[in-house]
Short mmCIF file of C-alpha atoms in Angstrom, two decimals:
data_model
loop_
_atom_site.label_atom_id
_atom_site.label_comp_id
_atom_site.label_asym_id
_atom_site.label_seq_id
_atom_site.Cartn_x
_atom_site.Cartn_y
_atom_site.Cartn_z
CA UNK A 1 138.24 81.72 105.13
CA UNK A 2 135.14 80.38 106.87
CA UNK A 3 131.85 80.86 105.58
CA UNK A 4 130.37 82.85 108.22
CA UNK A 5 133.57 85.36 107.38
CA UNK A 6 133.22 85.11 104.03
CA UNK A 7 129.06 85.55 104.11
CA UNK A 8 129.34 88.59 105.91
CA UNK A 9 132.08 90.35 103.11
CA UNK A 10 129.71 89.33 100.23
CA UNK A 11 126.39 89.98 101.55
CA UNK A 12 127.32 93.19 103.75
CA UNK A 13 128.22 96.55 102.12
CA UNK A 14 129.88 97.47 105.38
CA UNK A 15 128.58 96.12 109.09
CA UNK A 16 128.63 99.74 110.34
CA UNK A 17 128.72 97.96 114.03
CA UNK A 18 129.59 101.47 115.36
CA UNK A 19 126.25 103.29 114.91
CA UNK A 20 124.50 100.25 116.51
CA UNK A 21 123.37 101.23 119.66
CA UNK A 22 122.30 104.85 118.21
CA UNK A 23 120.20 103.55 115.53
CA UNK A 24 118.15 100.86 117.99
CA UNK A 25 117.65 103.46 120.26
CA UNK A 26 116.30 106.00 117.60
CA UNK A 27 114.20 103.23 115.76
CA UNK A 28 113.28 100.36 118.03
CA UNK A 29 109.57 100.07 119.00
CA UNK A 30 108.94 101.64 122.43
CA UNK A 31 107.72 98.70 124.51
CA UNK A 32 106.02 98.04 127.96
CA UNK A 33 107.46 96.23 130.72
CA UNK A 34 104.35 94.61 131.33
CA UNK A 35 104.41 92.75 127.82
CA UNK A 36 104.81 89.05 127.45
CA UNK A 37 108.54 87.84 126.93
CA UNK A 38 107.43 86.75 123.39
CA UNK A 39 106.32 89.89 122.24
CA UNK A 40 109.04 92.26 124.25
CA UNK A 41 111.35 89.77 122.44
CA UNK A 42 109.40 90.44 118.53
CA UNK A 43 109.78 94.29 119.32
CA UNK A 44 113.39 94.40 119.89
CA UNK A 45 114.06 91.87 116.81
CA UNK A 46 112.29 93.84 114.22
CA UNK A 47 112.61 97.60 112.78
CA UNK A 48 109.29 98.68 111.22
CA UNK A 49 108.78 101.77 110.14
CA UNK A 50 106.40 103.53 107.22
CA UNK A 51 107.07 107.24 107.19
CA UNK A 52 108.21 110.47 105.41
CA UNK A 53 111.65 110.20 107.94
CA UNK A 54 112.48 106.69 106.36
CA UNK A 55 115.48 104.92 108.04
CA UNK A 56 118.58 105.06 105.75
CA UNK A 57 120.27 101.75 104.43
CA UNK A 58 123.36 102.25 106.92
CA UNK A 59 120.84 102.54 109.51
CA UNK A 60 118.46 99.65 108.86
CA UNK A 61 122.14 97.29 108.28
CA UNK A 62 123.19 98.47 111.98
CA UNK A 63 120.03 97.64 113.35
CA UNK A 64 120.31 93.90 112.50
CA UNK A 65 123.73 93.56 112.44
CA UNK A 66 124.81 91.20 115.27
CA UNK A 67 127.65 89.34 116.43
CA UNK A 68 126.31 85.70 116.22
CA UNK A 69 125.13 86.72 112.37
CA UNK A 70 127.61 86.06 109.89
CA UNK A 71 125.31 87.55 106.88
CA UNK A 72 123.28 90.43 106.19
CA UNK A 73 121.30 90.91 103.02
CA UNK A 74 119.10 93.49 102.03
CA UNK A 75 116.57 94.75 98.96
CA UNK A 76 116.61 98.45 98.50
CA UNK A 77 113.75 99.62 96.01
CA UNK A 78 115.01 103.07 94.23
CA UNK A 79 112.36 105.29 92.15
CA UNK A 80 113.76 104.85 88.18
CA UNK A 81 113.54 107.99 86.06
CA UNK A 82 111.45 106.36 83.19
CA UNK A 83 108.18 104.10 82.39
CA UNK A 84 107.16 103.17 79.01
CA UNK A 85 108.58 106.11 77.16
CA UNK A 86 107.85 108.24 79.66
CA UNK A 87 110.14 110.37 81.90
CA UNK A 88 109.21 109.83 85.87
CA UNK A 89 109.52 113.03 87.62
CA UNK A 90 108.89 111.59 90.61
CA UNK A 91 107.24 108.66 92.93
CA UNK A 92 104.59 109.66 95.65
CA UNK A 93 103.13 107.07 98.72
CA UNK A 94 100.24 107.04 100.79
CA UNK A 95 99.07 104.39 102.93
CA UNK A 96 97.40 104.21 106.67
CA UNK A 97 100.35 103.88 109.00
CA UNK A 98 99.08 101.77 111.50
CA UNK A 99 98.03 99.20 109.28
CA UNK A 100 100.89 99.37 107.11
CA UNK A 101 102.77 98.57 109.98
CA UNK A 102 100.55 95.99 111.54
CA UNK A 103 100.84 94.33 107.91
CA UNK A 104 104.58 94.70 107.85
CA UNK A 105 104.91 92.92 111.68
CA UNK A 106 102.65 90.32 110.32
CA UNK A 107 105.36 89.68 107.61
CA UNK A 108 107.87 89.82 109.86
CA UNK A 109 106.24 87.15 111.81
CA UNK A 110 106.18 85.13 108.74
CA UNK A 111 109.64 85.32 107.90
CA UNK A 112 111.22 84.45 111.05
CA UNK A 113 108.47 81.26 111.22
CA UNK A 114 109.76 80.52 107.79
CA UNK A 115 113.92 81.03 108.07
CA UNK A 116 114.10 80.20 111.68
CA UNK A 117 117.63 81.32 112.14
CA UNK A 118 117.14 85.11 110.95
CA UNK A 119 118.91 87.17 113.70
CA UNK A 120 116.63 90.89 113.14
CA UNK A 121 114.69 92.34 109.88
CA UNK A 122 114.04 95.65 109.60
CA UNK A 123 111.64 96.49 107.07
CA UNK A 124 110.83 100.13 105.90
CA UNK A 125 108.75 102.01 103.66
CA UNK A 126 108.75 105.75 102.67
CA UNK A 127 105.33 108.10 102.54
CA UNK A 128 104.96 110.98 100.48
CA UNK A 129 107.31 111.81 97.50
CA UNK A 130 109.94 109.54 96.53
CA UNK A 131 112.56 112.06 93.90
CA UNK A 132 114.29 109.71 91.65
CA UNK A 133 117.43 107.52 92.57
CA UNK A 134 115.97 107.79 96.18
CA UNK A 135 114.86 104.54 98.21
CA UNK A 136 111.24 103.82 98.56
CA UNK A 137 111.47 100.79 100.34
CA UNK A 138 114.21 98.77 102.39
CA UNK A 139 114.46 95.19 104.06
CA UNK A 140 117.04 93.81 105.44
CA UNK A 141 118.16 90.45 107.19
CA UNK A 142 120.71 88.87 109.02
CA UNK A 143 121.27 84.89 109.58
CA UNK A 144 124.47 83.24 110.47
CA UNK A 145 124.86 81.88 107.07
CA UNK A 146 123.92 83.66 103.80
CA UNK A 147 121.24 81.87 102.32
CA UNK A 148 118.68 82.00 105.05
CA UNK A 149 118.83 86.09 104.87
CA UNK A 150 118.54 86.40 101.19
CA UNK A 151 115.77 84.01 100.83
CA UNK A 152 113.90 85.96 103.61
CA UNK A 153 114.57 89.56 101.62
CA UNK A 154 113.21 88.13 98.91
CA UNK A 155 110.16 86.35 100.81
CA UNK A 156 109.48 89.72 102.30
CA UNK A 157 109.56 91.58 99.10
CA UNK A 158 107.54 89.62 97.50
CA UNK A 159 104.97 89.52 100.02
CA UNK A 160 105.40 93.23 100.61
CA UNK A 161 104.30 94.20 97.27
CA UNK A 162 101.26 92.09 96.76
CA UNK A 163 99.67 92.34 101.05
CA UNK A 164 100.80 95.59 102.62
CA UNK A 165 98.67 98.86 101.92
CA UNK A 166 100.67 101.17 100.42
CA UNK A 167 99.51 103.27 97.26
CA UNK A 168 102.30 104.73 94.92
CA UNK A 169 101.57 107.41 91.85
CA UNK A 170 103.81 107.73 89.42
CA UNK A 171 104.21 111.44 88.78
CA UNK A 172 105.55 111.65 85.06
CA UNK A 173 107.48 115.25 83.40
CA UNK A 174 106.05 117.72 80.99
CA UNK A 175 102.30 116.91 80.01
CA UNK A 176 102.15 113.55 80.73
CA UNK A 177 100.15 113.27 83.63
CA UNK A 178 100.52 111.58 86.66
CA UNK A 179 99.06 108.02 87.82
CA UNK A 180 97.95 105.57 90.56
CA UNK A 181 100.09 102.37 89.82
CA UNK A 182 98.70 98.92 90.49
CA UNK A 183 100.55 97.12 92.79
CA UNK A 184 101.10 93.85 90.99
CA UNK A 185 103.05 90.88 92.32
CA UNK A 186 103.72 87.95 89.55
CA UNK A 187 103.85 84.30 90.41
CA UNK A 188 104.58 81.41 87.44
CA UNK A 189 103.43 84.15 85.07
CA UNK A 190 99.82 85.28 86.80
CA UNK A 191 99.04 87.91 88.81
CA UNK A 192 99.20 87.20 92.83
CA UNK A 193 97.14 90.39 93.58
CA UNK A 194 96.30 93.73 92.13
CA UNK A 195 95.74 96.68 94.20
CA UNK A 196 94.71 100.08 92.48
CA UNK A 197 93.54 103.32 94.05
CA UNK A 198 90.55 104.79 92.92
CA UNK A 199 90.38 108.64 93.05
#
């Protein structure tokens, strides 16, 4: 089996080629004519969205799936039903849209600068309430071989967490309260960057 074959079996829970052309068409950036090739080119390569009507995981894999990819990886970030004792009711997001999104597209940017042979990302993030053992956020990557695409899910994670503002409160059961998490992103044991809401 080559490695491109076998890439796409362990990395891709399905390649859901199908829905393809339905999915870019409901999700890819609405572009002008008029725009440079460069940028015409950035808008049909990424899927960026921060919303209440998140993309699903089948969705975001169709958008990047593509025949000259042989792997797709993804990260999907699901809302856990505990912290510290405590029993999570649920997860709720804000953030400023367009500057989530500018800050997402900036990532993007990065990525594909950094693992030149990424095919598409799409990288999404939900807004409002989050129930538990729903997805919060999703990224996903395809490269003709595996590593590339799992070492940019992870880059964009990563980078996710500790640059792009979005605010998440933790909203716990009984009379435990609810709270504003920081947004904490570790590197060699430090903290990269805390960001806490203030009400």
């Amino acid at each position: 089996m080559s490695e491109d074959v076998q890439a796409k079996d362990t990395c891709t829970a399905g390649c859901i080629a199908d829905a393809a052309t339905s999915t870019n068409e409901r999700f890819l950036i609405k572009v002008s004519d008029d725009l440079p090739t460069l940028e015409l080119q950035q808008a049909e390569r990424f899927l960026i969205k921060v919303s209440g009507d998140m993309p699903t995981l089948e969705e975001c894999h169709s958008f990047v799936n593509l025949p000259s990819c042989g792997a797709i990886s993804s990260f999907t970030g699901i809302t856990r039903d505990n912290f510290q004792g405590k029993t999570v009711n649920h997860l709720s997001y804000e953030g400023y849209v367009p500057m989530a999104e500018k800050e997402l597209r900036k990532l993007c940017d990065e990525a594909t600068s950094k693992f030149t042979s990424i095919g598409k990302i799409a990288a999404v993030h939900i807004l409002g309430d989050c129930p538990v053992g729903s997805a919060s956020v999703i990224l996903c990557a395809s490269s003709p071989h595996r590593k590339e695409a799992m070492h940019c899910v992870e880059f964009l994670i990563d980078e996710l967490k500790a640059k792009v503002p979005i605010w998440k409160m933790e909203v716990y059961e009984g009379d435990d309260g609810r709270v504003w998490k920081e947004n904490i992103e570790w590197k060699e044991g430090k903290p990269k960057r805390v960001m806490v809401r203030q009400d």
